[in-house]
Tab-separated table of C-alpha atoms and ligand atoms in Angstrom:
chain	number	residue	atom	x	y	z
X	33	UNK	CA	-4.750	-12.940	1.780
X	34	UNK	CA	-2.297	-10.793	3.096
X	35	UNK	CA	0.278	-12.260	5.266
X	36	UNK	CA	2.605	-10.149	7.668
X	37	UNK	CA	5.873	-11.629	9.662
X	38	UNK	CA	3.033	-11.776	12.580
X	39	UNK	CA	-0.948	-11.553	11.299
X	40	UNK	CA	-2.765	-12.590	8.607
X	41	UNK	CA	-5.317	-10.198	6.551
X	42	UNK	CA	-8.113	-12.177	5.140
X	43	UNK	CA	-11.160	-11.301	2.580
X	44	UNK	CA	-13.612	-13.287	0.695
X	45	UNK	CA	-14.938	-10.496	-1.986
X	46	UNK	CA	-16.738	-10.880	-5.079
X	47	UNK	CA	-14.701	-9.894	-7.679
X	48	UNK	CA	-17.704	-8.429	-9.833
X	49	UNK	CA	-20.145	-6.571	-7.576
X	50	UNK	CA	-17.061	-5.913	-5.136
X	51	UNK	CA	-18.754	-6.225	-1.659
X	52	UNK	CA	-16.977	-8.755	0.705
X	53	UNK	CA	-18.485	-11.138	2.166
X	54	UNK	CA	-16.269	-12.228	4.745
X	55	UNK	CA	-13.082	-10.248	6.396
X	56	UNK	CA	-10.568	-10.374	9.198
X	57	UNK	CA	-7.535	-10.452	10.528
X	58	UNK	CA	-5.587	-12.757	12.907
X	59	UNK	CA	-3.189	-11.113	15.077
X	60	UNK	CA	0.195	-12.518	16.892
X	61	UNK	CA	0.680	-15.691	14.524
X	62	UNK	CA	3.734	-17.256	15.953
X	63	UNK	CA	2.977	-15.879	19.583
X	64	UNK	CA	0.830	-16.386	22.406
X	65	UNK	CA	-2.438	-14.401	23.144
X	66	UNK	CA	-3.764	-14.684	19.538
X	67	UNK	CA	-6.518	-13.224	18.537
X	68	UNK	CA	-9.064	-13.144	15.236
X	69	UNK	CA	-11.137	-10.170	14.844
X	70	UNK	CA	-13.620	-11.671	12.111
X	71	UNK	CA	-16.587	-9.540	10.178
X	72	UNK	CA	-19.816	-11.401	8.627
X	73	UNK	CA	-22.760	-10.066	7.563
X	74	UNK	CA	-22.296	-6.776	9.449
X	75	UNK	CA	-21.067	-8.931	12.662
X	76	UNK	CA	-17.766	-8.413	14.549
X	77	UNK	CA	-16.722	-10.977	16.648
X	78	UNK	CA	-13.251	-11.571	18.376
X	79	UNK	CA	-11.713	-14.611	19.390
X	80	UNK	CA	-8.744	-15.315	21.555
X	81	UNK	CA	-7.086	-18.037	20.111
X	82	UNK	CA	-2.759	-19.264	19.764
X	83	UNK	CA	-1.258	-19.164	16.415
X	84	UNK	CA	1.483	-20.772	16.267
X	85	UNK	CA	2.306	-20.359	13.351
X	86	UNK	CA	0.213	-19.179	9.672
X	87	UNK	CA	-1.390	-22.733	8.861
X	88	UNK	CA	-2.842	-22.450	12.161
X	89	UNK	CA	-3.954	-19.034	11.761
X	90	UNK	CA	-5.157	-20.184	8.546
X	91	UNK	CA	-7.004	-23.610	10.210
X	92	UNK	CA	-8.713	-21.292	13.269
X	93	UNK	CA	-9.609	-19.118	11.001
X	94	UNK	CA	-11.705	-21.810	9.285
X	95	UNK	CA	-13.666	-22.850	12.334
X	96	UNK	CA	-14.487	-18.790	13.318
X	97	UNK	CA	-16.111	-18.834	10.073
X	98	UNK	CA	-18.267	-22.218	10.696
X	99	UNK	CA	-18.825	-20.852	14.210
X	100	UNK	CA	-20.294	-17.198	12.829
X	101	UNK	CA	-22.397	-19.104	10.360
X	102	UNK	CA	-20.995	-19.593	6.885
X	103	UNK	CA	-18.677	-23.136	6.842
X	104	UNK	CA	-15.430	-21.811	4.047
X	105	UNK	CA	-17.430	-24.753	2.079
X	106	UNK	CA	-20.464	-23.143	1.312
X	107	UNK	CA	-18.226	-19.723	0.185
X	108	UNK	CA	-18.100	-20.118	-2.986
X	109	UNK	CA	-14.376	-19.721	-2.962
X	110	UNK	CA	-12.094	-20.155	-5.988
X	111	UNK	CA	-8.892	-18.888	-5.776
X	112	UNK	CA	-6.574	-17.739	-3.248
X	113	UNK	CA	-5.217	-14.506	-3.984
X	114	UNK	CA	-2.222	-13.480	-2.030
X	115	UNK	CA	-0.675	-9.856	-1.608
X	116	UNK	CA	3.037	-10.355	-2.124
X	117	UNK	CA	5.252	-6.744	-1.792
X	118	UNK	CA	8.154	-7.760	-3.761
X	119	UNK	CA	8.412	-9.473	-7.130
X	120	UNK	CA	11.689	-8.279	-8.690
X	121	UNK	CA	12.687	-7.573	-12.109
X	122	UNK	CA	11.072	-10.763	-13.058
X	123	UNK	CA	7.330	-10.797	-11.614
X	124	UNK	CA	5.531	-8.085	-13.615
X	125	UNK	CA	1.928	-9.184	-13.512
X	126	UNK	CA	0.190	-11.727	-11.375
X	127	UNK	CA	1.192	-15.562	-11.018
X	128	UNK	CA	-0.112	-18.694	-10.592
X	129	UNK	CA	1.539	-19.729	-7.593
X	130	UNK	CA	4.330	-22.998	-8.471
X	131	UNK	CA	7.616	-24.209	-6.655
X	132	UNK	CA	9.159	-21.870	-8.918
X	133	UNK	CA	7.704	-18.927	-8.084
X	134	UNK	CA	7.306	-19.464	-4.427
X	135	UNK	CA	11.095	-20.548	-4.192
X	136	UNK	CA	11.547	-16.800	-6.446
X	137	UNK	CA	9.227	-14.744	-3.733
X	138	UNK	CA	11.386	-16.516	-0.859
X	139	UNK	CA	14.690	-15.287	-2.492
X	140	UNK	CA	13.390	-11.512	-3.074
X	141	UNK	CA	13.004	-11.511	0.533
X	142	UNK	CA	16.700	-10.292	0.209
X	143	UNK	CA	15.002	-6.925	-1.015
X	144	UNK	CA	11.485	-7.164	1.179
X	145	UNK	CA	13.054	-8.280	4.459
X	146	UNK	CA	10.284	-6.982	6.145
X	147	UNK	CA	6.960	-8.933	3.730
X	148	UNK	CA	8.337	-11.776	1.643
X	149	UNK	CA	9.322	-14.043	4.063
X	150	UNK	CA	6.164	-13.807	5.605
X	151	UNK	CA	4.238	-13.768	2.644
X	152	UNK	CA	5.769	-17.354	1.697
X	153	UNK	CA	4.786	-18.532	4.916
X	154	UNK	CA	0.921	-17.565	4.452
X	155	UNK	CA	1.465	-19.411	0.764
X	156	UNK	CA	2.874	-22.115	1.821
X	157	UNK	CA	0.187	-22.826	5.031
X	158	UNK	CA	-2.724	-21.579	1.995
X	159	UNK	CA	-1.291	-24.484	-0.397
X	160	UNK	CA	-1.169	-26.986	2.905
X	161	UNK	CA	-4.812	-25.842	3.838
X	162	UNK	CA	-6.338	-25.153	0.539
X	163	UNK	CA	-4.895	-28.086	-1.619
X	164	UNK	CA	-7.620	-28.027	-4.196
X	165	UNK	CA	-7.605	-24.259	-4.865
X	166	UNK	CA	-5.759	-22.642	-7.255
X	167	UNK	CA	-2.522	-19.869	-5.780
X	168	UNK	CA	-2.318	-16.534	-7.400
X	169	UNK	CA	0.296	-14.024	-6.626
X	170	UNK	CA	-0.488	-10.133	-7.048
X	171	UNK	CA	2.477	-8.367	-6.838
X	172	UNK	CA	2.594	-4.488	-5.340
X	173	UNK	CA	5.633	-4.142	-7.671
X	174	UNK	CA	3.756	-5.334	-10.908
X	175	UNK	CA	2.029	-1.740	-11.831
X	176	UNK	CA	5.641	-0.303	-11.940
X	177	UNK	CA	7.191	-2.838	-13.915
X	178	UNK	CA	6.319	0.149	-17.170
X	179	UNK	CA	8.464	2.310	-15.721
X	180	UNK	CA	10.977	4.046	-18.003
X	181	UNK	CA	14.362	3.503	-17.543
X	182	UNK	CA	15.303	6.606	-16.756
X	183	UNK	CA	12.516	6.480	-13.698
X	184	UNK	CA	14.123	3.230	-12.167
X	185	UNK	CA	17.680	3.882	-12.533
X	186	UNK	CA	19.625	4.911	-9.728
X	187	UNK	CA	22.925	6.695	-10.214
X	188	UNK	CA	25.649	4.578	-8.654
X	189	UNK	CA	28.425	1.854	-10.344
X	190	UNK	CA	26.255	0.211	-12.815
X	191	UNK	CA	27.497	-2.919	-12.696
X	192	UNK	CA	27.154	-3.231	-9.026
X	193	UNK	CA	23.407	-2.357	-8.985
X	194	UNK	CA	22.924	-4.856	-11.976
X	195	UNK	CA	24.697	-7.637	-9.834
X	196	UNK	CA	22.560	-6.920	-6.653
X	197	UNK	CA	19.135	-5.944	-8.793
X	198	UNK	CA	19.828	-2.306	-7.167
X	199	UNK	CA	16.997	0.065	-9.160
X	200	UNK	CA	13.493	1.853	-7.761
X	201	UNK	CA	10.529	-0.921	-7.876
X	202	UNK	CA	7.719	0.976	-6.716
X	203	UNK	CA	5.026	-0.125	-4.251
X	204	UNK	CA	1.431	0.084	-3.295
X	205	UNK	CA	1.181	-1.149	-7.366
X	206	UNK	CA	-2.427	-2.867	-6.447
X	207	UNK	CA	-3.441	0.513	-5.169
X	208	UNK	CA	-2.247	2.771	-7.573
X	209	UNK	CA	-3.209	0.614	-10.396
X	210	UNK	CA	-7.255	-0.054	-8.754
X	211	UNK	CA	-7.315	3.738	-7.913
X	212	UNK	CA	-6.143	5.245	-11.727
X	213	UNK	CA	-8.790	2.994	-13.117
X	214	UNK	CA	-11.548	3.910	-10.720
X	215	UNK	CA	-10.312	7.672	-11.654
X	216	UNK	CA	-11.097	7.294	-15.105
X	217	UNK	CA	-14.382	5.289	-14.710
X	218	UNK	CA	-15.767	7.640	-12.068
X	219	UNK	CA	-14.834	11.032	-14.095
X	220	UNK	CA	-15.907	8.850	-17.353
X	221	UNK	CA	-12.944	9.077	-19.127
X	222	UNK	CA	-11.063	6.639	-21.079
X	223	UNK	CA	-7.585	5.894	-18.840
X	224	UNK	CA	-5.466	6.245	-22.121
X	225	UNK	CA	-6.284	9.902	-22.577
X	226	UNK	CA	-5.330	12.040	-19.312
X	227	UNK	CA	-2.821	12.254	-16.831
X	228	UNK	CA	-3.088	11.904	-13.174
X	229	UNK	CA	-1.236	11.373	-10.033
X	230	UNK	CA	-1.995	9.506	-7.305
X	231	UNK	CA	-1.557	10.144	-3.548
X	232	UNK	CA	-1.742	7.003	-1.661
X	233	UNK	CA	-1.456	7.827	1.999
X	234	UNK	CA	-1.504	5.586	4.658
X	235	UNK	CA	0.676	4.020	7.347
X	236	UNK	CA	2.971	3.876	4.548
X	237	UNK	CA	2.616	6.626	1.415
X	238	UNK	CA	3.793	6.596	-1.757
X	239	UNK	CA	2.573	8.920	-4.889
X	240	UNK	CA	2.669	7.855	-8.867
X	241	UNK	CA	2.474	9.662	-11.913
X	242	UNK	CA	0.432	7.937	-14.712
X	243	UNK	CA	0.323	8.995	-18.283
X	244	UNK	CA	-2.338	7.258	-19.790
X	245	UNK	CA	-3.020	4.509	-17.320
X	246	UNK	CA	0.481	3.886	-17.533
X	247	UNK	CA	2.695	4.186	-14.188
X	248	UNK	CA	5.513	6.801	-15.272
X	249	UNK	CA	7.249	7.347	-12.106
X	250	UNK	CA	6.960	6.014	-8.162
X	251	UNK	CA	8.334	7.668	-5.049
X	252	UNK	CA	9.328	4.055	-3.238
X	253	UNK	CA	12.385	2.470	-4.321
X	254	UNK	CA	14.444	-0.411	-4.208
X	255	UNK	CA	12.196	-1.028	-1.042
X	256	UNK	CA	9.098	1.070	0.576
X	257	UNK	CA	11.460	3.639	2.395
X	258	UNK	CA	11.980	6.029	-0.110
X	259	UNK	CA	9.721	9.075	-1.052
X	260	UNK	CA	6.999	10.393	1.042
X	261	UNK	CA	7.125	10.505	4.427
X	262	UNK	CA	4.653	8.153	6.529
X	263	UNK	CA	3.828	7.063	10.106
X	264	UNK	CA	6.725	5.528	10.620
X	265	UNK	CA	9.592	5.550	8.008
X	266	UNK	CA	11.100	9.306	7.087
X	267	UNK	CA	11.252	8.731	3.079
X	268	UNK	CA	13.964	11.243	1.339
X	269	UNK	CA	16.951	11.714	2.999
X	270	UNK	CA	20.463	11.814	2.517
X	271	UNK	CA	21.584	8.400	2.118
X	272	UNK	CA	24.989	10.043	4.438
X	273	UNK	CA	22.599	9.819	7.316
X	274	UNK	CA	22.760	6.221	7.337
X	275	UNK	CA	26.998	6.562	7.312
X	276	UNK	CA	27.043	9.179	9.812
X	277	UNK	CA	24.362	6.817	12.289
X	278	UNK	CA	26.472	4.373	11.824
X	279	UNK	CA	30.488	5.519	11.873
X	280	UNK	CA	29.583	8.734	14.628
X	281	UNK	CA	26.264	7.451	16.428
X	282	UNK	CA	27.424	4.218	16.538
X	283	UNK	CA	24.220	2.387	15.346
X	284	UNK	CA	24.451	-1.182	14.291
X	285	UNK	CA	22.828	-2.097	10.755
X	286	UNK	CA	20.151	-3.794	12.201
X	287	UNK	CA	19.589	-0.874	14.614
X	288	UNK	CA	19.613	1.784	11.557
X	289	UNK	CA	17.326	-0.936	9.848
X	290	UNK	CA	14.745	-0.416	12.656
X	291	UNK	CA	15.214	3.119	13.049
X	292	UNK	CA	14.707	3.638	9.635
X	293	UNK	CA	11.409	1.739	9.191
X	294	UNK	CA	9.974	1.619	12.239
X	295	UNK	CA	10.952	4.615	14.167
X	296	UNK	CA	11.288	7.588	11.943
X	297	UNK	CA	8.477	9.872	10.363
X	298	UNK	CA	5.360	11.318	12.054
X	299	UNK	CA	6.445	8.831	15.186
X	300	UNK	CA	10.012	10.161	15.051
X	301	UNK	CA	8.992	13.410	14.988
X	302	UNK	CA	6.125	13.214	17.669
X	303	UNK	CA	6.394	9.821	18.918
X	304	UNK	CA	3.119	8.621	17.283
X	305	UNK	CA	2.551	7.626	13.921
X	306	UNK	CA	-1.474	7.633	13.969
X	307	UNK	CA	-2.759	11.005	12.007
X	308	UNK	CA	-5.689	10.941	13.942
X	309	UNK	CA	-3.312	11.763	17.223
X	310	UNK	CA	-1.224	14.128	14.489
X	311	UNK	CA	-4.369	16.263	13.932
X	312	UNK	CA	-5.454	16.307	18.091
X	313	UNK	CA	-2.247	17.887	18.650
X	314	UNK	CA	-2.013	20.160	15.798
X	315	UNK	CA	-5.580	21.433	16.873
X	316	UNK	CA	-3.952	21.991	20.611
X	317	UNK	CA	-1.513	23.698	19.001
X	318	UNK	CA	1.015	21.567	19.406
X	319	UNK	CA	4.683	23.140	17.835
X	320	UNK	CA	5.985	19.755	17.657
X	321	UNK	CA	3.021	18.223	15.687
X	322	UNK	CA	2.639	21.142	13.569
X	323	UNK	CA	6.103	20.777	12.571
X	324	UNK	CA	5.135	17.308	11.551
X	325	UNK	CA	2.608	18.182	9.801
X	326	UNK	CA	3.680	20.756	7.747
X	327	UNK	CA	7.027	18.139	6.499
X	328	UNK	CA	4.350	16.132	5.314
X	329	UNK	CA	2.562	18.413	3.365
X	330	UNK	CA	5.954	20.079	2.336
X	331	UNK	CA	6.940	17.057	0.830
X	332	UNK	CA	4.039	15.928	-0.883
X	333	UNK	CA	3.341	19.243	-2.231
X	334	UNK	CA	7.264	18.749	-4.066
X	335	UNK	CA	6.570	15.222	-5.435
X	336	UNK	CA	3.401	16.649	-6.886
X	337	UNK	CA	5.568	19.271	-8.514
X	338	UNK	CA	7.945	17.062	-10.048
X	339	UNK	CA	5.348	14.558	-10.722
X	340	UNK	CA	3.801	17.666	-12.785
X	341	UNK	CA	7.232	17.886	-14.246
X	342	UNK	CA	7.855	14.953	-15.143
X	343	UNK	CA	4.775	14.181	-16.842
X	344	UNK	CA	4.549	17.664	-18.256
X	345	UNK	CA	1.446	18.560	-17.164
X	346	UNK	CA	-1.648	16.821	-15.322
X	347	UNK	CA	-5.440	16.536	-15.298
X	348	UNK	CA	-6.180	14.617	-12.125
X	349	UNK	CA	-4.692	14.804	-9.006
X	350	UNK	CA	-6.224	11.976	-6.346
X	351	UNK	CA	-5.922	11.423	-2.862
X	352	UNK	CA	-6.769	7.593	-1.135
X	353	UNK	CA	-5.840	5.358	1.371
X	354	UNK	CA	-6.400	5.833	5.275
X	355	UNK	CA	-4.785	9.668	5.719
X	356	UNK	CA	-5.722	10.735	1.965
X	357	UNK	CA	-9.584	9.864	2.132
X	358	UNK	CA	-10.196	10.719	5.540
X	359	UNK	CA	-7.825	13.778	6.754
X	360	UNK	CA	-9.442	16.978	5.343
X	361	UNK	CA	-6.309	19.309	6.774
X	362	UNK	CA	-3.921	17.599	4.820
X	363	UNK	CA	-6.171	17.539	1.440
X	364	UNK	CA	-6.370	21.448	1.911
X	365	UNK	CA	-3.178	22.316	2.945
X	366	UNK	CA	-1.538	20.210	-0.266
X	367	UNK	CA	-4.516	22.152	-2.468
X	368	UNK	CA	-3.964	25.406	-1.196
X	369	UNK	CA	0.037	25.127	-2.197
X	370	UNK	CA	-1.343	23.949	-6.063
X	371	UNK	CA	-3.175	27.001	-7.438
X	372	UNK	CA	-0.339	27.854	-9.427
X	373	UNK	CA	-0.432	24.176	-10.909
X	374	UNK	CA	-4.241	24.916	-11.530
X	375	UNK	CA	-5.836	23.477	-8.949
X	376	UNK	CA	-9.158	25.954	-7.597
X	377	UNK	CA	-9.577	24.115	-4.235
X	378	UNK	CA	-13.134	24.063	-2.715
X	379	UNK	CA	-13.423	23.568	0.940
X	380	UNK	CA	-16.882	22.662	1.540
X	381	UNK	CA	-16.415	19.987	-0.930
X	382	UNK	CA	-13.266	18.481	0.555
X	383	UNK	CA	-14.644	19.028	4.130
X	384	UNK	CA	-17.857	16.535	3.133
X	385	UNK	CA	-18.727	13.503	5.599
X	386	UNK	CA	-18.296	11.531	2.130
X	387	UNK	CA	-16.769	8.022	1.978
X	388	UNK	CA	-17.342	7.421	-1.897
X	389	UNK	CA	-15.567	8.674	-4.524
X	390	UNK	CA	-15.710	12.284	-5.470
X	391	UNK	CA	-14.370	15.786	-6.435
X	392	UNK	CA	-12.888	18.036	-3.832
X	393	UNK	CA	-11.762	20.765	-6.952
X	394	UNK	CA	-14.123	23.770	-8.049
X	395	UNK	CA	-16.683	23.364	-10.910
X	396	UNK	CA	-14.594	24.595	-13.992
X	397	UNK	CA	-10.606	24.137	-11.887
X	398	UNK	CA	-7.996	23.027	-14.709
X	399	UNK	CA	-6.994	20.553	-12.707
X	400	UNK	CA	-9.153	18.197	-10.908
X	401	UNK	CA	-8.691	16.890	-7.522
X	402	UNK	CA	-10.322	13.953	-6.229
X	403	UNK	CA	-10.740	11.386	-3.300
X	404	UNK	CA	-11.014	8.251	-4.537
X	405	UNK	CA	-11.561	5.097	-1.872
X	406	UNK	CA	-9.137	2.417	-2.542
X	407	UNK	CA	-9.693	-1.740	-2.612
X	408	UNK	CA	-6.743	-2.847	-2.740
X	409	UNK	CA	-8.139	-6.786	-1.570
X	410	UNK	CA	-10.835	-6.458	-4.254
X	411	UNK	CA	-7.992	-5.334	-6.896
X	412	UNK	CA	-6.025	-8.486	-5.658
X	413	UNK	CA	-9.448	-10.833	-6.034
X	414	UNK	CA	-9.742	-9.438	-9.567
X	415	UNK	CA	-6.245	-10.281	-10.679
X	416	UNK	CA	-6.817	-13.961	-9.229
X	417	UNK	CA	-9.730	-14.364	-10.685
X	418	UNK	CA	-8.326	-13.055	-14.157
X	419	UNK	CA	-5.408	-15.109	-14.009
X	420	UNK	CA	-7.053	-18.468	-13.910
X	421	UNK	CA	-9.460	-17.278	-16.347
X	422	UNK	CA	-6.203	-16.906	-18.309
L	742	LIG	P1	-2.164	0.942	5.992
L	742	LIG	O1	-3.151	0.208	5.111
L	742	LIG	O2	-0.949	1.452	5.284
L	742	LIG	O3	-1.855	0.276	7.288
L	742	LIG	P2	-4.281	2.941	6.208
L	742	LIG	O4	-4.517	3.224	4.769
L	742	LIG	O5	-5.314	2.198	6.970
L	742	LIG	O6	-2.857	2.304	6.452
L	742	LIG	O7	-4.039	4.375	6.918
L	742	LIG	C1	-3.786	4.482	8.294
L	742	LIG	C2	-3.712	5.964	8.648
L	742	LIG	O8	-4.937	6.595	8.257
L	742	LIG	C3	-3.556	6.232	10.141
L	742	LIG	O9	-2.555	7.212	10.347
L	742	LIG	C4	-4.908	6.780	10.560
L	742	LIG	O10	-4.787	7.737	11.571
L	742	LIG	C5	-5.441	7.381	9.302
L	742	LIG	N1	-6.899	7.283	9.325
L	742	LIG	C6	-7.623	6.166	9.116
L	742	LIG	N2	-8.950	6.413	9.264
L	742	LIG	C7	-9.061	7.713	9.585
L	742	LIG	C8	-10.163	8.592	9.860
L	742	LIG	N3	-11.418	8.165	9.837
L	742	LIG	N4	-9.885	9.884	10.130
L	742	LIG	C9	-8.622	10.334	10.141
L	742	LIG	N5	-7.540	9.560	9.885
L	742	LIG	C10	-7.747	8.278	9.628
């Protein structure tokens, strides 16, 4: 499960062959004009239905499934695993879902404004719904919790970011963690002996180094607006920006809050954040877009540096998530800016119509690139399943 302040993201997967067997997603939970847009057996159905609030979500949700043929009884279904963005300093792996921790995930929501709150709410209507299953918590934080001092440290008044838990986190853990292993297993290599970085790009982005299956360095922060920039938050930036919106532009905090994650990016720049209307405009020749897109690119194509940097040297470079497994243009532009890293780019590899893992670098390129499908609900299945096993 994967709760948001107003939908609910649902999967019943089988943790060992990986297919789902059931997904959906509820939309405006806590509003009127609900709807569930439900997949079974190949099916898509929608259904208008008020939510008022995530236990109902959760309860309608129940009766689509009975009404599109498989009752949540006859599922098979053991655990609930739940997507939680923020887990702290303390959360570093999954966890079986208590008071404790529940009352801990409602408290980070001080540094996840945005997910925890909401995430406790699709707990708590789970637990209310779900009595006799076992709760697991997989944290997007967790994969970052190796990261070296040095990496997480931010250079302000130490005591004062000890007191408020001020330090980078990381996020998109699940996905960065699920795609480094499926790197290794695909390319059969054991995880302990290269180094790789990962390029997850979606709605939101964020890129890792890992040195031996080990996450060495994260662009998101204390929260997910750092780094790269994405649909609709800018990443980077001065942090003055905020003072100056604030003291000359005369933004409120809650206004800067908005701007900042919900306004800014690809939308700020062009006034959508979908890549697919990105790349329409760029092909129309669009000077706007194209200045979007090349920000992107120039960005990514720094982190990678420094990720090289950092990690001195790398093996594997992989692209994944929404923008990094489907949009060709970026892949290539990013490549073409890497020979000098090693990278021999070849275009009618990364230009395939290929949806499954693979290698978008020449035969014989020092480094090798790669697309690599993520799964981040299967990941989060896994690490239920694993924890009760525990
Ligand atoms: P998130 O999970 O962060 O919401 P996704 O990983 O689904 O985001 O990525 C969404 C982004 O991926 C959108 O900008 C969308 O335009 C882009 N995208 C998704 N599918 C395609 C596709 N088939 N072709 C081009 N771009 C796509």
């Amino acid at each position: 499960m994967n709760a948001g302040s107003s939908s609910l993201k649902y999967q019943i997967v089988d943790p060992v062959t990986g297919e789902f067997v059931v997904k959906g997603l509820a939309e405006r939970v806590g509003d009127s004009g609900g709807t569930i847009t439900h997949e079974y057996r190949s099916e898509k159905t929608t259904h208008d239905v008020d939510m008022a609030d995530h236990g109902v979500a959760l309860e309608e949700m129940t009766k689509v499934m009975a009404e599109t043929g498989l009752p949540i009884e006859d599922a098979d279904v053991v655990v609930v695993g739940h997507r939680v963005v923020h887990g702290g300093r303390n959360f570093t792996g999954p966890e079986m879902i208590t008071d404790y921790v529940l009352d801990e995930i409602k408290r980070l929501g001080t540094l996840a404004p945005l997910h925890n709150p909401a995430h406790a709410l699709g707990i708590e209507a789970a637990r209310r719904i779900f009595p006799d299953l076992p709760q697991v918590a997989v944290f997007d934080t967790g994969f970052f919790s190796t990261l070296p001092a040095s990496a997480y440290t931010y250079a302000i008044d130490a005591k004062l970011a000890k007191e408020h838990a001020i330090r980078r986190y990381g996020f998109h853990g699940t996905s960065h963690e699920y795609v480094s292993a499926r790197v290794a297993q695909f390319l059969e290599r054991p995880v302990e002996g290269f180094k790789q970085i990962i390029c997850h790009l979606g709605n939101g982005a964020s890129i890792s180094a890992i040195d031996g299956g080990r996450a060495v360095d994260t662009s998101m922060g204390m929260t997910p607006l750092e780094g790269l920039v994405m649909g609709t938050r800018g990443g980077d930036m001065d942090p003055a920006v905020v003072l100056h919106l604030n003291r000359v532009a005369g933004l409120g905090v809650d206004e800067i809050d908005t701007l900042l994650n919900k306004k800014s990016g690809i939308l700020g720049l062009t006034g959508s954040g979908d890549f697919r209307d990105l790349m329409g405009r760029v092909d129309d020749g669009d000077e706007t877009a194209q200045l979007a897109f090349d920000v992107y690119v120039h960005r990514l194509v720094k982190y990678i540096g420094a990720y090289a940097a950092a990690l001195e040297g790398v093996d594997v470079i992989t692209f994944t998530a929404g923008v990094g497994e489907n949009n060709a243009a970026i892949r290539e532009a990013v490549c073409r800016r890497l020979g000098w890293l090693g990278v021999t780019f070849d275009a009618a590899a990364n230009s395939a119509d290929d949806h499954d893992a693979r290698i978008i670098s020449a035969a014989g390129s020092p480094v090798t690139v790669c697309v690599v499908p993520t799964n981040e609900e299967l990941a989060i299945a896994r690490h239920a399943v694993a924890a009760i096993d525990a």
